[in-house]
C-alpha positions as a Markdown table, in Angstrom:
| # | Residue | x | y | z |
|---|---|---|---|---|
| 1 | Unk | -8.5 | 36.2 | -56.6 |
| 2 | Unk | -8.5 | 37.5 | -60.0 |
| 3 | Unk | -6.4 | 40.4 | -59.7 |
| 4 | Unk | -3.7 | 41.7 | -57.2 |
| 5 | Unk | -2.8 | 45.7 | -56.8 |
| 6 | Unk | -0.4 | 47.3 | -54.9 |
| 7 | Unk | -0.2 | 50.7 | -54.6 |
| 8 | Unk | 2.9 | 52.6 | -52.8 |
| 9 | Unk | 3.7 | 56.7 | -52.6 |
| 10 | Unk | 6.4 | 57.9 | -55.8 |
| 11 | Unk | 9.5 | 59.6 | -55.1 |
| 12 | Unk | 10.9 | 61.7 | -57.9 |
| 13 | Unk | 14.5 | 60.5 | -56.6 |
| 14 | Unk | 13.3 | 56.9 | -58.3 |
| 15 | Unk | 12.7 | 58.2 | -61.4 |
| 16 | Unk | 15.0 | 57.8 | -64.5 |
| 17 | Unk | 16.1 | 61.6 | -64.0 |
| 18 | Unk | 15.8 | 61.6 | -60.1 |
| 19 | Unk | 18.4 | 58.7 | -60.8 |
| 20 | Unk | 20.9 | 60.6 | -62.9 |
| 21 | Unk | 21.2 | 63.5 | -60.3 |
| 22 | Unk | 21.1 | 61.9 | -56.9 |
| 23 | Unk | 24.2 | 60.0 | -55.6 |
| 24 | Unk | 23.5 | 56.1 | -54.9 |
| 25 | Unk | 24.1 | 56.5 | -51.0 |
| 26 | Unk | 21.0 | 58.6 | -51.1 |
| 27 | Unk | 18.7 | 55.9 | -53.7 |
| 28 | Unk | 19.8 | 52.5 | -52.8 |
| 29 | Unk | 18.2 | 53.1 | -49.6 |
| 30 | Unk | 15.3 | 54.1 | -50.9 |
| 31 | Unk | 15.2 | 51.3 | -53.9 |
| 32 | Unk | 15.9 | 48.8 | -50.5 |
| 33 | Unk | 12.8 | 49.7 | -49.2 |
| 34 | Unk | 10.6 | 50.1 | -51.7 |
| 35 | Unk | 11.1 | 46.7 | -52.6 |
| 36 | Unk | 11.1 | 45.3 | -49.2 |
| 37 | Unk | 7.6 | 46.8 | -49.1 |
| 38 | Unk | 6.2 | 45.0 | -52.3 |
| 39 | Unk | 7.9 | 41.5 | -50.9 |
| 40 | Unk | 5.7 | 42.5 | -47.3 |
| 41 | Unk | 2.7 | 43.2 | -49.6 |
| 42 | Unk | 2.9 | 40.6 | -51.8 |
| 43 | Unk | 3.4 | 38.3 | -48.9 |
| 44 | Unk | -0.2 | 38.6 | -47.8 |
| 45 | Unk | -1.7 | 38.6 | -50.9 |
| 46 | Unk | -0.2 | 35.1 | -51.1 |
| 47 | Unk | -1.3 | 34.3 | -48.0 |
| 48 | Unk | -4.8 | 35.8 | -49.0 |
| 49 | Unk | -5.1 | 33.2 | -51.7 |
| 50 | Unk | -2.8 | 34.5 | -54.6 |
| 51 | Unk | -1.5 | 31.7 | -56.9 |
| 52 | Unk | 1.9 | 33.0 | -58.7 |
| 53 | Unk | 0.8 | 32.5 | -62.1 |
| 54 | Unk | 2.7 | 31.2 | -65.4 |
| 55 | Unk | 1.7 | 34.2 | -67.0 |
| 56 | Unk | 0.9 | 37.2 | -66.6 |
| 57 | Unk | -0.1 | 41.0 | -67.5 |
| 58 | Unk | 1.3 | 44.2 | -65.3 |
| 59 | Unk | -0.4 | 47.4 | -65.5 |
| 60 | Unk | 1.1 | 50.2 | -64.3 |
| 61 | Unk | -1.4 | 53.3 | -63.3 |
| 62 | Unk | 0.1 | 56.7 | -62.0 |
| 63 | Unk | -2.4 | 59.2 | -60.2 |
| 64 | Unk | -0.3 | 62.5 | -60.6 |
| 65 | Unk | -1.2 | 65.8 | -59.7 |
| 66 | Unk | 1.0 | 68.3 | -60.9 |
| 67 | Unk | 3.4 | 67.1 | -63.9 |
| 68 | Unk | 2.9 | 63.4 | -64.7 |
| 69 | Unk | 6.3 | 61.1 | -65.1 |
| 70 | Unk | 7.5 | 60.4 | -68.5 |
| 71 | Unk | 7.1 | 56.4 | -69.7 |
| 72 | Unk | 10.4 | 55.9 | -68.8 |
| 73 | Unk | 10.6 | 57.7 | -65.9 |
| 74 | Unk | 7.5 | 55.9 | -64.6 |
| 75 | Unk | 9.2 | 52.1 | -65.4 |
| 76 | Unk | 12.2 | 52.9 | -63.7 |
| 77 | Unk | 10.3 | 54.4 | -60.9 |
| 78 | Unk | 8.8 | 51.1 | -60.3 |
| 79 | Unk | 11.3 | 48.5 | -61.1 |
| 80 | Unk | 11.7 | 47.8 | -57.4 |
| 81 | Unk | 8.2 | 47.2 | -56.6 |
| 82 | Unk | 8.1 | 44.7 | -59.6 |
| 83 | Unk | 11.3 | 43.0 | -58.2 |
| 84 | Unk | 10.0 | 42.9 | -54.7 |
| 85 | Unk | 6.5 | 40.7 | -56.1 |
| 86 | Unk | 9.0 | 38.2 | -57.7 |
| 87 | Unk | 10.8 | 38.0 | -55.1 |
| 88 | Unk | 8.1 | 36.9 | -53.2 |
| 89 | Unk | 6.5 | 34.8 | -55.4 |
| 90 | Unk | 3.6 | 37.1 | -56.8 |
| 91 | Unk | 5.6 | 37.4 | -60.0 |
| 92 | Unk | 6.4 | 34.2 | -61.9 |
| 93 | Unk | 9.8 | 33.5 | -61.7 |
| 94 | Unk | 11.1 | 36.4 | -63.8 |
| 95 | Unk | 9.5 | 39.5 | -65.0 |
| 96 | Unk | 11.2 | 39.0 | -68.4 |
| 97 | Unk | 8.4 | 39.1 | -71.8 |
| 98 | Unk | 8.3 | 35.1 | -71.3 |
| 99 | Unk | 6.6 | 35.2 | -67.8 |
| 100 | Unk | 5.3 | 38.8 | -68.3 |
| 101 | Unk | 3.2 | 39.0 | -71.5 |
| 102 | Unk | 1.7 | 42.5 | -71.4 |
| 103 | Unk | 3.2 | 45.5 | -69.3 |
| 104 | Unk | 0.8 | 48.9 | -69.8 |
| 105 | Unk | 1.2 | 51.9 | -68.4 |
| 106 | Unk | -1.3 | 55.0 | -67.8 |
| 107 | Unk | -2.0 | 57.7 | -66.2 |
| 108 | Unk | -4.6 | 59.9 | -65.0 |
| 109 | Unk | -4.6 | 63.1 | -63.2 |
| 110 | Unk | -6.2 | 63.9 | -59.8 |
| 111 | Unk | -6.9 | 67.0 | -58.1 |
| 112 | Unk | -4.8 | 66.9 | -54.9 |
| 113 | Unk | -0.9 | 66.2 | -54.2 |
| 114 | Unk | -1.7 | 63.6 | -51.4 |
| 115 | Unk | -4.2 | 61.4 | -53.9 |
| 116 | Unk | -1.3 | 60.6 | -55.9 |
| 117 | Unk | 0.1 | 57.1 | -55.8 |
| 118 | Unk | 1.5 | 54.6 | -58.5 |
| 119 | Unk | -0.5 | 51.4 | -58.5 |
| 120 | Unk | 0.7 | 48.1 | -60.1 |
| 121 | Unk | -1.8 | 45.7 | -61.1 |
| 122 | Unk | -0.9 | 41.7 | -61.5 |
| 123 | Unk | -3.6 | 40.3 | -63.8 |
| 124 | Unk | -2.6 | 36.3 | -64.6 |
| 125 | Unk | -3.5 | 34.8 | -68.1 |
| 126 | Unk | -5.1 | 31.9 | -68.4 |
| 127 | Unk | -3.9 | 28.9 | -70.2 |
């Protein structure tokens, strides 16, 4: 398996500003899940074949219909879907610039509200 994607609904309340506003009662839940989900996910990746990789590259792709998240918005927004792959072992141990060598982000626009998803690609590096 060359590369592993996971792909999970955004919710504005994630985001760097959705942050600021909302109280934690109402986000840690949220954050909980979300990155329960990406363990769950990443779980049968691995046992699909995924070896966690040394190294690696992350790509972040938003489909947004409507207004897009700013950059920072966006990396907060999925902070606990990365956390949730190194928690179960997708990730290499850490997602600091050591294990992680390249993190991109994009985005591209799609004509309706429910095609719009954040996708996180795990791409290892050889070597």
């Amino acid at each position: 398996m060359d590369t592993l994607t996971v792909e999970f609904q955004p919710d504005g309340r994630l985001s760097k500003n959705g942050l600021r506003k909302a109280h934690w009662r109402e986000s840690q839940p949220i954050i909980k899940q979300l990155r329960e989900d990406a363990f769950i996910l990443g779980l049968i990746e691995r046992e699909d074949g995924w070896k966690t990789p040394q190294q690696c590259r992350v790509s972040v792709r938003q489909y947004y219909c409507g207004k897009a998240y700013d950059w920072d918005g966006l990396a907060t927004l999925t902070a606990p879907v990365i956390d949730g792959l190194v928690d179960c072992g997708v990730l290499p141990v850490d997602d600091d610039p050591a294990h992680v060598v390249e993190y991109t982000m994009s985005a591209e626009r799609v004509r309706h509200r429910y095609e719009s998803k954040v996708a996180v690609t795990v791409t290892p590096v050889s070597g």
